[in-house]
Amino acid sequence: MSERTAVYPGSFDPIHNGHLDLIERCRPMYDRLVVAVLRNEAKRALFSVDERLEIIRELVGERRGCVVEVESFSGLLVDFMDEVGARIVVRGLRAVTDFEYEFQMAMMNRRLNPRVETVFMAPKEEYNYLSSSLVKEVFSLGGDLTGLVPDPVLARLRRHLEPHASKAARRAE
Ligand code: PNS
């Protein structure tokens, strides 16, 4: 039987529990899962790509069964998929609002390479409203992220955002 490889692409700036939940759901489905972090110079990110790779590698760890690799890519996703020998793209669908963007991407990827299939997966209900941008916003405004991001992400958010958050608080006083 041939190896079932899937690619889970995204910005992961930063990875949160919704992403991690999806990775865990993929483990029984594939032999190999490549978590692919987009290198996008045009998009301003909080975490560098290297830092995002480091965090994700720290979190996905070794388990029996599905091998999870963490790589970065630039250019077209379908080209990266050829490089790693994958035909399946995994994407999370949280709400109806995600659908249009996701459907557009899936159709474009299929047009670029008809062998590529996109598999949509629903995360655990409690992560349905979770996004990386909300994580950054809530953290910078002092909100509680318990249960929404893993500890290594929380520690790095503190390192990156707390100096700014406390400056803003001082200005508001
Ligand atoms: O987490 P994101 O930002 O929603 O992920 C978007 C991502 C990385 C999946 C998408 O932007 C992507 O695949 N970019 C690579 C460029 C590409 O292949 N574009 C054409 C297909 S839509």
Short mmCIF file of C-alpha atoms and ligand atoms in Angstrom, two decimals:
data_model
loop_
_atom_site.label_atom_id
_atom_site.label_comp_id
_atom_site.label_asym_id
_atom_site.label_seq_id
_atom_site.Cartn_x
_atom_site.Cartn_y
_atom_site.Cartn_z
CA MET A 1 0.00 0.00 0.00
CA SER A 2 1.34 3.45 -0.83
CA GLU A 3 2.04 5.95 1.91
CA ARG A 4 -0.80 8.38 2.59
CA THR A 5 0.75 11.82 2.92
CA ALA A 6 -1.26 14.95 3.65
CA VAL A 7 -0.15 18.55 3.89
CA TYR A 8 -1.64 20.93 6.46
CA PRO A 9 -0.67 24.40 5.24
CA GLY A 10 -1.15 27.72 6.98
CA SER A 11 0.37 30.84 8.46
CA PHE A 12 0.29 29.52 12.06
CA ASP A 13 1.12 32.98 13.46
CA PRO A 14 0.85 31.57 16.09
CA ILE A 15 -0.39 27.99 16.22
CA HIS A 16 -3.34 27.58 18.62
CA ASN A 17 -5.32 24.70 20.12
CA GLY A 18 -7.69 24.57 17.13
CA HIS A 19 -4.73 23.83 14.83
CA LEU A 20 -3.34 21.28 17.28
CA ASP A 21 -6.73 19.58 17.53
CA LEU A 22 -6.79 19.20 13.75
CA ILE A 23 -3.28 17.72 13.70
CA GLU A 24 -4.36 15.13 16.27
CA ARG A 25 -7.47 14.31 14.22
CA CYS A 26 -5.24 13.72 11.18
CA ARG A 27 -2.93 11.24 12.91
CA PRO A 28 -5.21 8.18 12.52
CA MET A 29 -6.02 9.16 8.93
CA TYR A 30 -2.58 9.50 7.35
CA ASP A 31 0.82 7.83 7.49
CA ARG A 32 2.60 11.16 7.17
CA LEU A 33 1.40 14.70 7.80
CA VAL A 34 3.48 17.67 6.70
CA VAL A 35 2.59 20.85 8.58
CA ALA A 36 3.61 23.55 6.09
CA VAL A 37 4.24 27.11 7.28
CA LEU A 38 3.94 29.69 4.51
CA ARG A 39 6.92 32.04 4.06
CA ASN A 40 5.17 35.22 3.03
CA GLU A 41 7.36 38.33 3.01
CA ALA A 42 4.35 40.48 2.06
CA LYS A 43 2.38 39.66 5.23
CA ARG A 44 3.49 41.21 8.52
CA ALA A 45 3.77 38.47 11.08
CA LEU A 46 4.32 38.54 14.82
CA PHE A 47 6.49 35.43 14.88
CA SER A 48 9.29 34.73 12.42
CA VAL A 49 8.90 31.63 10.29
CA ASP A 50 11.82 30.00 12.13
CA GLU A 51 10.17 30.68 15.47
CA ARG A 52 6.86 29.25 14.22
CA LEU A 53 8.63 26.11 13.00
CA GLU A 54 10.40 25.76 16.35
CA ILE A 55 7.15 26.13 18.33
CA ILE A 56 5.22 23.64 16.17
CA ARG A 57 8.06 21.09 16.26
CA GLU A 58 8.16 21.41 20.04
CA LEU A 59 4.41 20.73 20.22
CA VAL A 60 3.80 17.95 17.75
CA GLY A 61 6.55 15.66 19.10
CA GLU A 62 7.07 11.97 18.38
CA ARG A 63 4.14 9.57 18.61
CA ARG A 64 3.52 6.13 17.27
CA GLY A 65 1.72 5.96 13.96
CA CYS A 66 1.50 9.01 11.73
CA VAL A 67 4.79 10.84 11.20
CA VAL A 68 4.34 14.58 11.58
CA GLU A 69 6.91 16.76 9.81
CA VAL A 70 7.07 20.54 10.06
CA GLU A 71 8.42 22.49 7.08
CA SER A 72 8.20 25.96 5.59
CA PHE A 73 7.36 26.70 1.99
CA SER A 74 7.15 29.63 -0.39
CA GLY A 75 5.52 29.88 -3.80
CA LEU A 76 2.61 27.69 -4.81
CA LEU A 77 1.25 25.12 -2.40
CA VAL A 78 0.75 22.62 -5.24
CA ASP A 79 4.48 22.83 -6.09
CA PHE A 80 5.40 22.19 -2.46
CA MET A 81 3.02 19.22 -2.47
CA ASP A 82 4.85 17.75 -5.45
CA GLU A 83 8.14 18.20 -3.60
CA VAL A 84 6.91 16.26 -0.57
CA GLY A 85 4.92 13.72 -2.60
CA ALA A 86 1.46 14.64 -1.30
CA ARG A 87 -1.94 14.87 -3.00
CA ILE A 88 -4.09 15.78 0.00
CA VAL A 89 -4.42 19.25 1.50
CA VAL A 90 -6.02 19.43 4.94
CA ARG A 91 -7.79 22.62 5.97
CA GLY A 92 -9.92 23.40 8.99
CA LEU A 93 -13.45 24.75 8.53
CA ARG A 94 -14.70 26.59 11.57
CA ALA A 95 -17.81 28.35 10.39
CA VAL A 96 -19.76 29.18 7.26
CA THR A 97 -17.71 32.37 6.98
CA ASP A 98 -14.58 30.28 6.27
CA PHE A 99 -16.26 28.45 3.45
CA GLU A 100 -15.98 30.92 0.59
CA TYR A 101 -12.26 31.57 1.03
CA GLU A 102 -11.52 27.88 1.56
CA PHE A 103 -13.62 26.78 -1.41
CA GLN A 104 -11.89 29.32 -3.65
CA MET A 105 -8.47 28.03 -2.58
CA ALA A 106 -9.49 24.40 -3.01
CA MET A 107 -10.80 25.06 -6.53
CA MET A 108 -7.73 27.04 -7.53
CA ASN A 109 -5.41 24.32 -6.21
CA ARG A 110 -7.41 21.70 -8.12
CA ARG A 111 -7.15 23.77 -11.27
CA LEU A 112 -3.41 24.12 -10.82
CA ASN A 113 -3.08 20.39 -10.18
CA PRO A 114 -6.16 18.18 -10.75
CA ARG A 115 -4.60 15.41 -8.64
CA VAL A 116 -4.74 17.57 -5.52
CA GLU A 117 -7.73 17.02 -3.23
CA THR A 118 -8.67 19.25 -0.31
CA VAL A 119 -10.06 17.63 2.81
CA PHE A 120 -11.97 19.95 5.15
CA MET A 121 -12.05 19.09 8.79
CA ALA A 122 -14.04 20.55 11.67
CA PRO A 123 -12.14 21.29 14.86
CA LYS A 124 -13.52 20.55 18.32
CA GLU A 125 -16.56 22.80 18.93
CA GLU A 126 -14.85 24.90 21.63
CA TYR A 127 -12.26 26.05 19.05
CA ASN A 128 -14.84 27.05 16.45
CA TYR A 129 -14.33 30.77 16.97
CA LEU A 130 -10.57 30.62 17.51
CA SER A 131 -8.12 32.29 15.13
CA SER A 132 -4.49 33.38 15.31
CA SER A 133 -5.45 37.03 14.90
CA LEU A 134 -7.93 36.83 17.79
CA VAL A 135 -5.28 35.15 19.94
CA LYS A 136 -2.89 38.08 19.33
CA GLU A 137 -5.60 40.70 19.88
CA VAL A 138 -6.97 39.15 23.08
CA PHE A 139 -3.47 38.69 24.50
CA SER A 140 -2.40 42.24 23.73
CA LEU A 141 -5.54 43.56 25.46
CA GLY A 142 -4.91 41.49 28.56
CA GLY A 143 -7.58 38.80 27.98
CA ASP A 144 -7.37 35.25 29.30
CA LEU A 145 -6.25 32.66 26.76
CA THR A 146 -6.34 29.66 29.11
CA GLY A 147 -7.24 26.52 27.17
CA LEU A 148 -6.94 28.23 23.81
CA VAL A 149 -3.19 28.23 23.20
CA PRO A 150 -0.49 25.85 24.43
CA ASP A 151 2.02 27.05 27.06
CA PRO A 152 4.98 27.51 24.69
CA VAL A 153 2.86 29.92 22.62
CA LEU A 154 1.72 31.81 25.72
CA ALA A 155 5.34 32.18 26.85
CA ARG A 156 6.39 33.56 23.48
CA LEU A 157 3.37 35.89 23.30
CA ARG A 158 4.54 37.33 26.62
CA ARG A 159 8.03 37.84 25.22
CA HIS A 160 6.76 39.53 22.05
CA LEU A 161 3.71 41.46 23.18
CA GLU A 162 3.97 42.18 26.89
CA PRO A 163 6.43 45.07 26.56
CA HIS A 164 4.01 46.75 24.10
CA ALA A 165 0.93 45.88 26.16
CA SER A 166 2.38 47.40 29.33
CA LYS A 167 3.52 50.51 27.43
CA ALA A 168 -0.03 50.94 26.10
CA ALA A 169 -1.45 50.48 29.60
CA ARG A 170 0.93 53.14 30.97
CA ARG A 171 -0.12 55.54 28.21
CA ALA A 172 -3.81 54.94 29.01
CA GLU A 173 -3.29 55.73 32.73
O1 PNS B 1 -3.46 30.14 7.60
P1 PNS B 1 -3.80 30.81 6.30
O2 PNS B 1 -3.12 32.16 6.23
O3 PNS B 1 -5.27 30.87 6.03
O4 PNS B 1 -3.16 29.87 5.14
C1 PNS B 1 -3.27 30.23 3.78
C2 PNS B 1 -2.40 29.32 2.89
C3 PNS B 1 -0.97 29.29 3.37
C4 PNS B 1 -2.97 27.91 2.91
C5 PNS B 1 -2.51 29.87 1.44
O5 PNS B 1 -2.27 31.24 1.47
C6 PNS B 1 -1.53 29.22 0.47
O6 PNS B 1 -1.64 28.05 0.17
N1 PNS B 1 -0.57 30.01 -0.03
C7 PNS B 1 0.42 29.56 -0.97
C8 PNS B 1 0.28 30.28 -2.31
C9 PNS B 1 -0.65 29.53 -3.25
O7 PNS B 1 -0.47 28.37 -3.55
N2 PNS B 1 -1.68 30.25 -3.77
C10 PNS B 1 -2.60 29.72 -4.74
C11 PNS B 1 -3.60 28.75 -4.18
S1 PNS B 1 -4.95 29.52 -3.45
#
